Coordinates of C-alpha atoms in Angstrom, one line a residue:
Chain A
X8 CA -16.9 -40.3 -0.8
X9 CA -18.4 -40.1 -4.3
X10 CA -18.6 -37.0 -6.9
X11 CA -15.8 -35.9 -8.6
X12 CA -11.9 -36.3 -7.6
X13 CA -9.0 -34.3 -8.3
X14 CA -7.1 -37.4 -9.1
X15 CA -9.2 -37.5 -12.3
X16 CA -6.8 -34.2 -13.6
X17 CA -3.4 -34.9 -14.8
X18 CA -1.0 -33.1 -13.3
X19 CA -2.0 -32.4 -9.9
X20 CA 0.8 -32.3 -7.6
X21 CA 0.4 -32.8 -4.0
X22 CA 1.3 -31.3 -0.8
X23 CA 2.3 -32.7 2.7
X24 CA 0.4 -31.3 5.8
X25 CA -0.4 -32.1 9.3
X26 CA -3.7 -32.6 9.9
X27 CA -4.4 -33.2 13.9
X28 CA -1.2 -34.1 14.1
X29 CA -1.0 -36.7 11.2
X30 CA 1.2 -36.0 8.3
X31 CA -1.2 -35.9 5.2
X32 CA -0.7 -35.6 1.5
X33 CA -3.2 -33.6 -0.1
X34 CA -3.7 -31.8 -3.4
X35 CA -1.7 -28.8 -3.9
X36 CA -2.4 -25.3 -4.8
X37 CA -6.2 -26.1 -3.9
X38 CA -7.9 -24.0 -0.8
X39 CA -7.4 -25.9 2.4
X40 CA -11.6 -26.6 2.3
X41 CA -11.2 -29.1 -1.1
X42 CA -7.8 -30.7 -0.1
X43 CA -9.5 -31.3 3.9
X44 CA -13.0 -32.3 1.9
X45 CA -10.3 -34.7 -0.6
X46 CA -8.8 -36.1 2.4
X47 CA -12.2 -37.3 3.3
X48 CA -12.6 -34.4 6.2
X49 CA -16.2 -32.3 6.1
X50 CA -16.6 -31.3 9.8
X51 CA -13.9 -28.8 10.1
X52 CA -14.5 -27.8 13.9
X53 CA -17.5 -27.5 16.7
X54 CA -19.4 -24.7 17.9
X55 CA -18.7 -23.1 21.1
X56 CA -22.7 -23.4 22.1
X57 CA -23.9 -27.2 21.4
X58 CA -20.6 -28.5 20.0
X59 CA -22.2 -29.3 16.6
X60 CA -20.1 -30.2 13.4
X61 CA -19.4 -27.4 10.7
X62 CA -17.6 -27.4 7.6
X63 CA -17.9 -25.5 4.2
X64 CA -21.0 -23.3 3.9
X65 CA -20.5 -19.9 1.8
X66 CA -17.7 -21.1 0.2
X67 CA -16.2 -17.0 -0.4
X68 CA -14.9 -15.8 3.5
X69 CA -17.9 -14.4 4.8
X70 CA -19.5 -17.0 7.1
X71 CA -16.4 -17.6 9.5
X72 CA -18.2 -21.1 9.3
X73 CA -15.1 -23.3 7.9
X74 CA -12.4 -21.7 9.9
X75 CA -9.8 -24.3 11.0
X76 CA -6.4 -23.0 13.0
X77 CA -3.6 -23.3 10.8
X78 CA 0.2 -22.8 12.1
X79 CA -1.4 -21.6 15.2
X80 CA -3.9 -18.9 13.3
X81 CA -7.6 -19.4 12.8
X82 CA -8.1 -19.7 9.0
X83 CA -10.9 -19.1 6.7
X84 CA -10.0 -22.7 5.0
X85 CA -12.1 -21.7 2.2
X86 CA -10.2 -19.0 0.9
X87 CA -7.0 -19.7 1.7
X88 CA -4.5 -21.7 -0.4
X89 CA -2.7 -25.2 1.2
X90 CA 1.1 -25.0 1.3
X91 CA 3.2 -27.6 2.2
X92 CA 4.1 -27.9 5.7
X93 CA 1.1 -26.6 6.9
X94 CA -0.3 -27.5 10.2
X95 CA -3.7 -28.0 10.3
X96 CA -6.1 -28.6 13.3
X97 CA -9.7 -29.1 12.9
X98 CA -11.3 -30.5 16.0
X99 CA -12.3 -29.0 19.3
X100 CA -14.5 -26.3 19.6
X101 CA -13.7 -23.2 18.1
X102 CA -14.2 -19.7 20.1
X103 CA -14.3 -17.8 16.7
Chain B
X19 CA 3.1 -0.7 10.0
X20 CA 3.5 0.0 6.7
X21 CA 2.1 3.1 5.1
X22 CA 0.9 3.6 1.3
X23 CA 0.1 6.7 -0.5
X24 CA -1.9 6.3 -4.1
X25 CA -3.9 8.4 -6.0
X26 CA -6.4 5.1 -6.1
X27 CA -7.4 2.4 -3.7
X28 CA -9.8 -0.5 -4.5
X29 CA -10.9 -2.4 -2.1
X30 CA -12.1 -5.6 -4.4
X31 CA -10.2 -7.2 -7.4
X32 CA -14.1 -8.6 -8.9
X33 CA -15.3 -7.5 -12.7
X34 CA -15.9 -3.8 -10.8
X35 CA -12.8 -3.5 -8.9
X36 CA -10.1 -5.0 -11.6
X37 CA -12.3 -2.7 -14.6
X38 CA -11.6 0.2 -12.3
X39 CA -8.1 -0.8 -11.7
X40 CA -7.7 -1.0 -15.8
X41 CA -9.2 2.3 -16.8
X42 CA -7.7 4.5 -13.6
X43 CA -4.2 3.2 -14.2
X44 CA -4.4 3.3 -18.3
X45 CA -5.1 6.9 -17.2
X46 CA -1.9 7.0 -15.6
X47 CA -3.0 7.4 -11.7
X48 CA -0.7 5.5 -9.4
X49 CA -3.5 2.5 -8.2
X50 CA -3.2 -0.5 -4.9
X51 CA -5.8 -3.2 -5.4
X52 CA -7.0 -4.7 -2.5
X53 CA -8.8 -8.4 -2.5
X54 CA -9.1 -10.8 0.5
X55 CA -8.5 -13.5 -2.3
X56 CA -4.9 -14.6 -3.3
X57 CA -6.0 -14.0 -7.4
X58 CA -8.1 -11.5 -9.0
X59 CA -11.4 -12.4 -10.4
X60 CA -14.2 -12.1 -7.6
X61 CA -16.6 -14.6 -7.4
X62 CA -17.7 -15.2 -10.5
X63 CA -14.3 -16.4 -12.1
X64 CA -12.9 -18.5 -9.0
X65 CA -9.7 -19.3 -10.5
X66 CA -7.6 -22.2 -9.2
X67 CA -4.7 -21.3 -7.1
X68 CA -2.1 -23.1 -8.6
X69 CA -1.3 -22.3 -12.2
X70 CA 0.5 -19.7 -14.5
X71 CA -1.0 -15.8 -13.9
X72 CA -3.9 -15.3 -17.1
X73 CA -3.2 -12.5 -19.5
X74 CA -5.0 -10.4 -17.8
X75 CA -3.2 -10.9 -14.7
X76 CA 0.0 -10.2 -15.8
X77 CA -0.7 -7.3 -17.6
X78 CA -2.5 -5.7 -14.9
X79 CA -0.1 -6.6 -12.0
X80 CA 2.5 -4.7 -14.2
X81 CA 0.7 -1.6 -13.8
X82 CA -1.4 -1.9 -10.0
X83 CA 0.1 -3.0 -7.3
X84 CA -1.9 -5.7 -5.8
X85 CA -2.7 -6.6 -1.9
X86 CA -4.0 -10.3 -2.4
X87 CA -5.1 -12.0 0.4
X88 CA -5.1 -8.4 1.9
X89 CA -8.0 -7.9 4.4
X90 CA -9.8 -4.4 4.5
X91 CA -11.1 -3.7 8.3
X92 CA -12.2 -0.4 8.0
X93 CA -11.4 3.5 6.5
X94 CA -10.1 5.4 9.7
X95 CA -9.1 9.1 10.5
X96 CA -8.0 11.3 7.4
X97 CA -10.0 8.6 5.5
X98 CA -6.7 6.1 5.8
X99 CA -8.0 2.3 4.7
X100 CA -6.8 0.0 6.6
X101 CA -5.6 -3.8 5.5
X102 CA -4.6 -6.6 7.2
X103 CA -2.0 -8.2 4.7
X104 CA 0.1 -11.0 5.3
X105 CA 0.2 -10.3 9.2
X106 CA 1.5 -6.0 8.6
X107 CA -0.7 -3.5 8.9
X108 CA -1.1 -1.5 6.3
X109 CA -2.5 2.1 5.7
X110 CA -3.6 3.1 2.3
X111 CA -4.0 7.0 2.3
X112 CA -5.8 7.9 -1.5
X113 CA -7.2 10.3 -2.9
X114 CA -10.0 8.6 -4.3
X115 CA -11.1 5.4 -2.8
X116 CA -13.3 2.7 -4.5
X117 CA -15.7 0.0 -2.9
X118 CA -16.1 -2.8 -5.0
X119 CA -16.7 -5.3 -2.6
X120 CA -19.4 -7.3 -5.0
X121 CA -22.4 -9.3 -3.2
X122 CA -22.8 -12.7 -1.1
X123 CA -25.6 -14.9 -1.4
X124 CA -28.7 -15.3 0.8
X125 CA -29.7 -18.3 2.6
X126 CA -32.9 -18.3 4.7
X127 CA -33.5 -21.0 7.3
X128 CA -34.5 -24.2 7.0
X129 CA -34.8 -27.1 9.7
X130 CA -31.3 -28.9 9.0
X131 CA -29.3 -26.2 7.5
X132 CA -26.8 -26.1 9.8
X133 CA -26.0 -29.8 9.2
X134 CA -22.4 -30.2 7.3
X135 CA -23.5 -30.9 3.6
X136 CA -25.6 -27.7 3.3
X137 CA -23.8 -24.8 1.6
X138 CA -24.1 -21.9 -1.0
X139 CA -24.6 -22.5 -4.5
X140 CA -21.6 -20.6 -5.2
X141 CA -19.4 -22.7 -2.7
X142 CA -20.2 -26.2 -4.8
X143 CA -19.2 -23.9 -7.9
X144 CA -16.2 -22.6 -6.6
X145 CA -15.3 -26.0 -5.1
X146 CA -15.8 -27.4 -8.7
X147 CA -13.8 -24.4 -10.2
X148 CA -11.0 -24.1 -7.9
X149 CA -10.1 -27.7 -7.4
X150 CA -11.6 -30.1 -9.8
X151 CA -13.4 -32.0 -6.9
X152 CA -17.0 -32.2 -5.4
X153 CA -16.8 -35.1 -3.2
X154 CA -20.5 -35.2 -2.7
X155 CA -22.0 -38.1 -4.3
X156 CA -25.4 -36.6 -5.0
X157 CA -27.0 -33.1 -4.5
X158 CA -30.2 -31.3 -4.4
X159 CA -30.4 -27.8 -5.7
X160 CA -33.0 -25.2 -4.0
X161 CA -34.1 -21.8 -3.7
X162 CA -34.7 -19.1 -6.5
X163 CA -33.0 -16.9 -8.4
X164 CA -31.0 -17.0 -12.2
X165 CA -28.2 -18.8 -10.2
X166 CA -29.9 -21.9 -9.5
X167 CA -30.1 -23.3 -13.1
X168 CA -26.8 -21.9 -13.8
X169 CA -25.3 -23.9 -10.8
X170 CA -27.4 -26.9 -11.7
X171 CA -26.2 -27.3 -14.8
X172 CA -22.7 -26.0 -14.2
X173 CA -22.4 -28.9 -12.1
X174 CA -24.1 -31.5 -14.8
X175 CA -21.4 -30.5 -17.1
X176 CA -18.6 -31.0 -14.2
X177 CA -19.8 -34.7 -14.4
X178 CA -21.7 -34.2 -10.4
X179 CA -24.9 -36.4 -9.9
X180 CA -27.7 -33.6 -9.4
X181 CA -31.2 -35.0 -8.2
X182 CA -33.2 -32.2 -8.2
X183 CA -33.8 -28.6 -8.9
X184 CA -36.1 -26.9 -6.4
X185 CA -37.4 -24.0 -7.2
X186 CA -39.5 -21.2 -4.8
X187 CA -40.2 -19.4 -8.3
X188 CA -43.8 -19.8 -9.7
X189 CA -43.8 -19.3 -13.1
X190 CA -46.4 -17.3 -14.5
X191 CA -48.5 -14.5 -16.2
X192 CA -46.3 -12.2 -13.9
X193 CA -43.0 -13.4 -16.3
X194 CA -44.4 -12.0 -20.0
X195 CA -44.6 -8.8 -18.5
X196 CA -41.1 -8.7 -17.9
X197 CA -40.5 -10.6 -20.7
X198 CA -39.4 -7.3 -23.0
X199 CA -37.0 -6.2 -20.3
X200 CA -35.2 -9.3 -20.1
X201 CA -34.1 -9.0 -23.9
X202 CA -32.2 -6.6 -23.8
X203 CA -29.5 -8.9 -21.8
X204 CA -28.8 -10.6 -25.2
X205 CA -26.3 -12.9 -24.7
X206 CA -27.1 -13.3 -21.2
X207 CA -30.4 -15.0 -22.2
X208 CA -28.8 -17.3 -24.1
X209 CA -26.6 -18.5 -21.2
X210 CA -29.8 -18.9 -19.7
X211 CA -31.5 -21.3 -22.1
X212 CA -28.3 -23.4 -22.6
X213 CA -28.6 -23.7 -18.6
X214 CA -32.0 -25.4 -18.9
X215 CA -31.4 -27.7 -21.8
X216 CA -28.7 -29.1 -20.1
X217 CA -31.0 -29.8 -17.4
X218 CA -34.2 -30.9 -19.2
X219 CA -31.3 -33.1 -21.3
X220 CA -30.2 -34.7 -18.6
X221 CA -33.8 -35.8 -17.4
X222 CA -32.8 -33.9 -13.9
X223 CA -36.4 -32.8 -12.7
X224 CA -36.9 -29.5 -11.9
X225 CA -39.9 -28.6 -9.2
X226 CA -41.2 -25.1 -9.2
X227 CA -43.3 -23.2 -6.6
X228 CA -41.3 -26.0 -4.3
X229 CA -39.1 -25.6 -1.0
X230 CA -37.0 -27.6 0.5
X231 CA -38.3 -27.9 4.8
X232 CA -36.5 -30.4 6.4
X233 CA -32.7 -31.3 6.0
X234 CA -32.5 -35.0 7.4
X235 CA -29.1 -36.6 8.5
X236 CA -27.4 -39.4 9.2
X237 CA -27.9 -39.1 13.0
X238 CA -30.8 -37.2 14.1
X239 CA -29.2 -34.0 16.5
X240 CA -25.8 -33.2 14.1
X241 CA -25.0 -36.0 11.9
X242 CA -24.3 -34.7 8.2
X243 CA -27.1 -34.5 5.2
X244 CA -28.7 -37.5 4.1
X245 CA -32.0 -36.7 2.6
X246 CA -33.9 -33.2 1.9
X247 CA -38.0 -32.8 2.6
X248 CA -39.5 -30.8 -0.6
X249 CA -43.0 -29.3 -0.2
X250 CA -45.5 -27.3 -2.6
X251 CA -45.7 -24.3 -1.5
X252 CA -49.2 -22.6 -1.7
X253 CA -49.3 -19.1 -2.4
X254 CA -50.0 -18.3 1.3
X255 CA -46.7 -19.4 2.0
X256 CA -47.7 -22.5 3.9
X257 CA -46.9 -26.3 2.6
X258 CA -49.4 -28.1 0.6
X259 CA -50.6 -31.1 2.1
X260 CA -50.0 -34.3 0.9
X261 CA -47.5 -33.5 -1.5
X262 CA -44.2 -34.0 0.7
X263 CA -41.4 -35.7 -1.1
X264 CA -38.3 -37.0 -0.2
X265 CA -35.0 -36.7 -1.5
X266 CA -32.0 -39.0 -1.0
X267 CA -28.7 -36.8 -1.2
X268 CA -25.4 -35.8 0.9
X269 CA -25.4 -31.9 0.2
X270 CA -27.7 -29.4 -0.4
X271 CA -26.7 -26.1 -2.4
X272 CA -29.0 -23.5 -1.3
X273 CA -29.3 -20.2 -3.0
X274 CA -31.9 -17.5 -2.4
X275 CA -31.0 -14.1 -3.7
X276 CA -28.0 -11.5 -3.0
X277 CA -27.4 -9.1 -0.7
X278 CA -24.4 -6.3 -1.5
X279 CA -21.6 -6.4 1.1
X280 CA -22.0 -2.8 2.0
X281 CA -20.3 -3.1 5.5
X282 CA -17.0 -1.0 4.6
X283 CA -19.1 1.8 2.7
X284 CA -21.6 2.3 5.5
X285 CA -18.6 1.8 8.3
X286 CA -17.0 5.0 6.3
X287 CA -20.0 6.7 6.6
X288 CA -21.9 6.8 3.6
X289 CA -25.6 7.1 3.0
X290 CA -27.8 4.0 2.3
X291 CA -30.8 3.9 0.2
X292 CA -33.3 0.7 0.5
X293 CA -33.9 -0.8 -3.1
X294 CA -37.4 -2.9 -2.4
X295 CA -37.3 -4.9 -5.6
X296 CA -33.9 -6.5 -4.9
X297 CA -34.1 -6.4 -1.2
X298 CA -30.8 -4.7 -0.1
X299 CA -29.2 -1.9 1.4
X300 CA -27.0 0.2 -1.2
X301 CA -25.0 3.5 -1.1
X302 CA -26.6 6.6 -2.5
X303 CA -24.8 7.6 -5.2
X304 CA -24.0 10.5 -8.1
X305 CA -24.3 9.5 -11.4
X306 CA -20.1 9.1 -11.5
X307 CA -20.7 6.5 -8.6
X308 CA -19.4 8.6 -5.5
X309 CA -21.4 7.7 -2.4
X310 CA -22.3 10.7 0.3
X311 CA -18.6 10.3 1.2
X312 CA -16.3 13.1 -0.3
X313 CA -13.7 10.8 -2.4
X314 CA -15.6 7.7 -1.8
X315 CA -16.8 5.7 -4.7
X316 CA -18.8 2.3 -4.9
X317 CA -19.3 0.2 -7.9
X318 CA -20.4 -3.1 -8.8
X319 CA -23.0 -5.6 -6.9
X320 CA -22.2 -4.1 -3.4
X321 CA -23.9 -0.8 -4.9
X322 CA -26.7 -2.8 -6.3
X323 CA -26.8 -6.4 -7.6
X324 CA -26.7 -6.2 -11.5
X325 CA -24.0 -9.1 -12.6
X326 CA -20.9 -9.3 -13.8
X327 CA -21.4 -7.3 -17.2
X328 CA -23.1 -4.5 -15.3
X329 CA -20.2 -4.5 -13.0
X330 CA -17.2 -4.4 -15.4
X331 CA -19.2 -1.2 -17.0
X332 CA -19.3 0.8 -13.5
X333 CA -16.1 -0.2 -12.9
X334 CA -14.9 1.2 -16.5
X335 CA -16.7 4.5 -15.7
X336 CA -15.6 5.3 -12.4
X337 CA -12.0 4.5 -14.0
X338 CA -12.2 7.3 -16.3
X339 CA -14.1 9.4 -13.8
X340 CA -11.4 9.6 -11.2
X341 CA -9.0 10.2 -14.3
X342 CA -11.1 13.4 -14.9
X343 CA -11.1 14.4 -11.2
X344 CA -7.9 13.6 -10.2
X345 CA -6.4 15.8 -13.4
X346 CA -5.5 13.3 -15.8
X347 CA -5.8 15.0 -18.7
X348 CA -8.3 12.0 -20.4
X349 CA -8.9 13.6 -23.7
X350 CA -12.1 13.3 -26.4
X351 CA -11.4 9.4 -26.9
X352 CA -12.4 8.7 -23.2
X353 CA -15.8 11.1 -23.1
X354 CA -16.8 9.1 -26.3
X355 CA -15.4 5.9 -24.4
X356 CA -17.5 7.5 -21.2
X357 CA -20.4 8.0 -23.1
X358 CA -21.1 4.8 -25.1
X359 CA -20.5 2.9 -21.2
X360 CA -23.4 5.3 -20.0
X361 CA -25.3 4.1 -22.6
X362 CA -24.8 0.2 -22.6
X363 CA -25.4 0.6 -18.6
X364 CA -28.7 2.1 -19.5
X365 CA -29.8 -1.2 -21.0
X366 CA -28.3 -3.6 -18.7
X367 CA -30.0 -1.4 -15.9
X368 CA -33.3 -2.6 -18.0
X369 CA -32.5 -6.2 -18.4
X370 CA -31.4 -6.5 -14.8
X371 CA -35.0 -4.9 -13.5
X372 CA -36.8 -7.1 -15.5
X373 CA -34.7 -10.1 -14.1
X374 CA -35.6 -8.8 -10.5
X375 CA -39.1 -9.2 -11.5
X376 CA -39.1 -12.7 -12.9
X377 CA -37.2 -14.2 -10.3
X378 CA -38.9 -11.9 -7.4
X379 CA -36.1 -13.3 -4.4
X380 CA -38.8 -13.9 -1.8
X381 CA -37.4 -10.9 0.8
X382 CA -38.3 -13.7 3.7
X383 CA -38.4 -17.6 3.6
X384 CA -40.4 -19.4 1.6
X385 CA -41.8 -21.1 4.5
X386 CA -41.9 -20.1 8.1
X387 CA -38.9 -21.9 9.7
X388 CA -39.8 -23.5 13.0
X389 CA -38.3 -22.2 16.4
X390 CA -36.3 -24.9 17.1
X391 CA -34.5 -23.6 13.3
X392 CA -31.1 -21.9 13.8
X393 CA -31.0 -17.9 12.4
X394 CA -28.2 -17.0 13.6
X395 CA -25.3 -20.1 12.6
X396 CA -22.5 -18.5 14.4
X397 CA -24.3 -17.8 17.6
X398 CA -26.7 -20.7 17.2
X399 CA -29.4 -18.6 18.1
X400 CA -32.7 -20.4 17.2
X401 CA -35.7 -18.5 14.9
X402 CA -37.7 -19.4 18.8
X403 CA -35.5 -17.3 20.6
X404 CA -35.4 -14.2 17.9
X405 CA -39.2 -14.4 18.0
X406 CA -39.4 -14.9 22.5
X407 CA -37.1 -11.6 22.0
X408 CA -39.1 -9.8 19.7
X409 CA -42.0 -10.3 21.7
X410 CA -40.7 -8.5 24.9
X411 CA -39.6 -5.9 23.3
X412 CA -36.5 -6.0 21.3
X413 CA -37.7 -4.4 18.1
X414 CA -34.3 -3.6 16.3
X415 CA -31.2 -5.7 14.8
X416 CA -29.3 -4.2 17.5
X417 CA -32.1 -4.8 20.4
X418 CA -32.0 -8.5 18.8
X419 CA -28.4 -8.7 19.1
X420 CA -28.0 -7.3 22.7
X421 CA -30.5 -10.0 23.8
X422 CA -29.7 -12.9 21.8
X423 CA -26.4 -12.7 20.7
X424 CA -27.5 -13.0 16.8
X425 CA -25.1 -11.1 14.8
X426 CA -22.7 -11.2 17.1
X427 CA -20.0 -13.8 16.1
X428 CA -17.3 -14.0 13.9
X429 CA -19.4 -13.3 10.3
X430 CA -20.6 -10.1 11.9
X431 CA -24.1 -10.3 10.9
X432 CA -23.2 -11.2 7.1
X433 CA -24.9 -14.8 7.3
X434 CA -28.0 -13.5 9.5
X435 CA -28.7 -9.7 8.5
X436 CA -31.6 -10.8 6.2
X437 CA -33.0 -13.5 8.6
X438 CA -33.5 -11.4 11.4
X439 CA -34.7 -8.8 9.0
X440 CA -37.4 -11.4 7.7
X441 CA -38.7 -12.4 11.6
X442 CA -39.3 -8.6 12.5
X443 CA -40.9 -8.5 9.3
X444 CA -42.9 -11.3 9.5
X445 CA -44.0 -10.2 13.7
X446 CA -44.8 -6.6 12.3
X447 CA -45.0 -5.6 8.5
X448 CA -44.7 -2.3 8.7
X449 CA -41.7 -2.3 11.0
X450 CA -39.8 0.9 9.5
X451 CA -36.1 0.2 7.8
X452 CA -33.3 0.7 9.4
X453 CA -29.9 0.6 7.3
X454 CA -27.2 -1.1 9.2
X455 CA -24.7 0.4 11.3
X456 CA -21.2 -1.8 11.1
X457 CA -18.5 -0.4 12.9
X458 CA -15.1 -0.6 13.0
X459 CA -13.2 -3.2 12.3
X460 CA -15.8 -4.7 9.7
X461 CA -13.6 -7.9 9.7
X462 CA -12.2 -9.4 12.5
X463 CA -7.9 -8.6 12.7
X464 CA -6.1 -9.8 15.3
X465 CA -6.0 -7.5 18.3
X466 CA -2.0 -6.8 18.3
X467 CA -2.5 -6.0 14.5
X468 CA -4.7 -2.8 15.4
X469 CA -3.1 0.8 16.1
X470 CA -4.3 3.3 17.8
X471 CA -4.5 5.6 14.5
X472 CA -6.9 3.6 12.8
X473 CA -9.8 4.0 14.8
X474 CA -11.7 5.8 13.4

């Protein structure tokens, strides 16, 4: 993907999620937007209306636009933190 | 449920909120700080969320107790705040509340914007910040403001691969006279000028009086960015001809301004006052920073966008303020302390209005957006549509809304206020203001989370 990796800091542990029902090991204690962009995932869901790709956009929990359902909630992935053992599902369109 | 009593709740763990925290529990008042964000620090300090608590941190958790990752819906009957924390509901009754819910940046549309690539300015920083990572082989930079260059060469130094720097900003005979207010940021203006030799070191060109118009992709209808269309932009507003160029990149860090997040201060019922400079909404307030609400206080960029410095003051102040009111017995220390932060605010107040007039935030686009241009992204509700609706009839936010839809979704208006601001504007100039009306819940909870009691 190009840019800049986490892998390039020592030190990082990692974390073990499901992401669409595929066990993943990301970064840890990263926001669930950079360990799904590090996993090589930007289009985080679909809009309801045309079904168009979204991902990251403010960056800071005000646009709703990166929102993934995690463990069953929708998430603002770009304020929240990944844990391990999270499951994560990004596809479908999401209803808000 | 569970319920809290406090003598102080902030709402916001920013420079405004956590300086507030500091002085009103040095004071001795019993303090709950309240911040959507797992860690204190607001925007501007973005810090990772792995590693050991700063200083700061643990000497301030030891004395306030702290909601993180604690979402504030709305202030209900017997002015009780209400937070959504870890799935419990929580009421907060205080006897001084304070707002300190900071700012978000603008974006105005642009053919393309929607496309996944395309974010804020502050999310590449925070991505950067937070996680040591921008997987984004090569970006373009555009809008206006102080934030641009500071992004631009934040980013340089974090080893990304920055093409350009677009600026709407026309520099000019218009800056000298503002010149003599910018001093008196001092070290602030130093920042500044470190930002732009990085830039100019680095060969990185930077195009003034430009915008970006187009966002190209991979595939035409949704693919994700792969090149950016940069025009001149006369000073009617309209693309010079002949002097399109295009940039190859795979994101595109737009930044345009602030607005203040005043949702929760207007949804308690406080007075707005429009500032036409900055181009925002912001509470009316005394000169101790309580809004038109008995016991309501708001400080920092959701009362008006001033920075981070400006914020920590106001914060400070209001600290020692609701020491005095709530009975603390303060002493001679804090009215010297009280007065020397009245006085430094003075001349960040200056500095800050002669930034506003350098980098003039254009209070609309830079260029017309097209119809077929999204305004609202989470209804996708195209410019075309806003303007069909404005033309039968529709001639407020909330006409728009009712027939479009724009504002309606899961942001609440926070992405679009502005833009459908800007298209009234732009049909009829002298459309008169309207503050917004946000009601409650200003975020959205989940439905088995609300009780009865809170509404308001």
């Amino acid at each position: 993907m190009g840019g800049i990796s986490m892998s390039s800091r020592p030190g990082t542990e990692s974390a073990t999620v499901w992401i669409n029902a595929v066990e993943v090991t990301v970064p840890a204690g990263v926001s669930i937007a950079a360990a799904l962009l590090s996993a090589g995932l930007s289009e985080f869901r679909r809009t309801p209306r045309r079904a168009e790709p979204r991902g990251l956009f403010c960056g800071m929990g005000s646009c709703y636009d990166c929102v993934v359902t995690v463990n069953g909630v929708t998430t603002r992935t770009c304020i929240t933190p990944v844990t391990a053992g999270m499951r994560i599902e990004t596809q479908g369109s999401d209803d808000q | 449920m569970t319920r809290l009593q406090v003598d102080v709740a902030i709402v916001g763990a920013g420079p405004a909120g956590l300086a507030a925290a500091e002085s009103a529990a040095a004071a001795g008042l019993k303090v709950v700080l309240v911040d959507e964000n797992p860690r204190i620090g607001g925007q501007i300090s973005r810090l990772p969320y792995s590693g050991a608590p700063t200083p700061l941190e643990s000497s301030l958790l030891k004395k306030v107790q702290y909601l993180g990752q604690g979402v504030c819906f709305g202030r209900g009957k017997h002015g009780i705040l209400w937070v959504h924390h870890k799935g419990q509901t929580v009421g907060i009754q205080a006897r001084a509340t304070v707002i300190a819910t900071g700012a978000r940046e603008r974006v105005y549309p642009v053919e393309g914007w929607e496309r996944v690539g395309v974010m804020t300015a502050g999310a590449a920083q925070t991505l950067v910040k937070g996680s040591g990572s921008f997987p984004f082989r090569r970006v373009v930079v555009a809008g206006t403001g102080p934030l641009l260059l500071a992004t631009a060469a934040q980013l340089l130094r974090s080893g990304v691969d920055v093409a350009a720097v677009v600026d709407s900003a026309r520099p000019g005979p218009r800056h000298w006279r503002h010149g003599l207010d910018v001093l008196w940021g001092g070290s602030i203006l130093l920042q500044g000028a470190g930002y732009l030799a990085t830039i100019l070191s680095r060969r990185v060109p930077i195009l003034f009086g430009s915008a970006v118009t187009r966002i190209d992709g991979v595939t035409a209808d949704s693919g994700s960015v792969s090149a950016v269309q940069v025009d001149l932009v006369g000073p009617d507003g309209l693309p010079v001809p002949d002097r399109t160029i295009r940039i190859e990149c795979d994101a595109v860090l737009l930044s345009q301004g602030f607005g203040s997040a005043v949702e929760l201060v207007t949804q308690a019922g406080a007075e707005l006052e429009w500032n036409a400079q900055s181009g925002t909404w912001q509470p009316i307030r005394t000169a101790d920073f309580q809004t038109t609400v008995e016991g309501l206080y708001a400080v920092g960029d959701c009362a008006g966008v001033g920075g981070s410095q400006l914020s920590g003051l106001e914060g400070e102040i209001v600290g020692l303020a609701l020491a005095r009111r709530l009975g603390m017995n303060s002493g001679r220390r804090a009215a010297i302390r009280s007065r020397w932060l009245v006085g430094r605010l003075r001349s960040l107040n200056r500095f800050r209005r002669g930034m506003d007039g350098i980098f003039q935030p254009p209070l609309g686009a830079p260029v017309s957006p097209m119809a077929a241009t999204i305004a609202c992204r989470c209804q996708e509700v195209t410019v075309g549509e806003i303007r069909d609706a404005l033309d039968l009839g529709a001639g407020t936010p909330a006409g728009i809304k009712m027939w479009t839809r724009a504002g309606m979704g899961a942001c609440q208006g926070r992405t679009c206020d502005h833009i459908i601001d800007s298209l009234m504007r732009e049909r009829a100039p002298s459309t008169p203001r309207t503050p917004p009306r946000p009601q409650f819940p200003v975020r959205p909870v989940p439905g088995v989370q609300l009780e009865t009691a809170a509404f308001p």
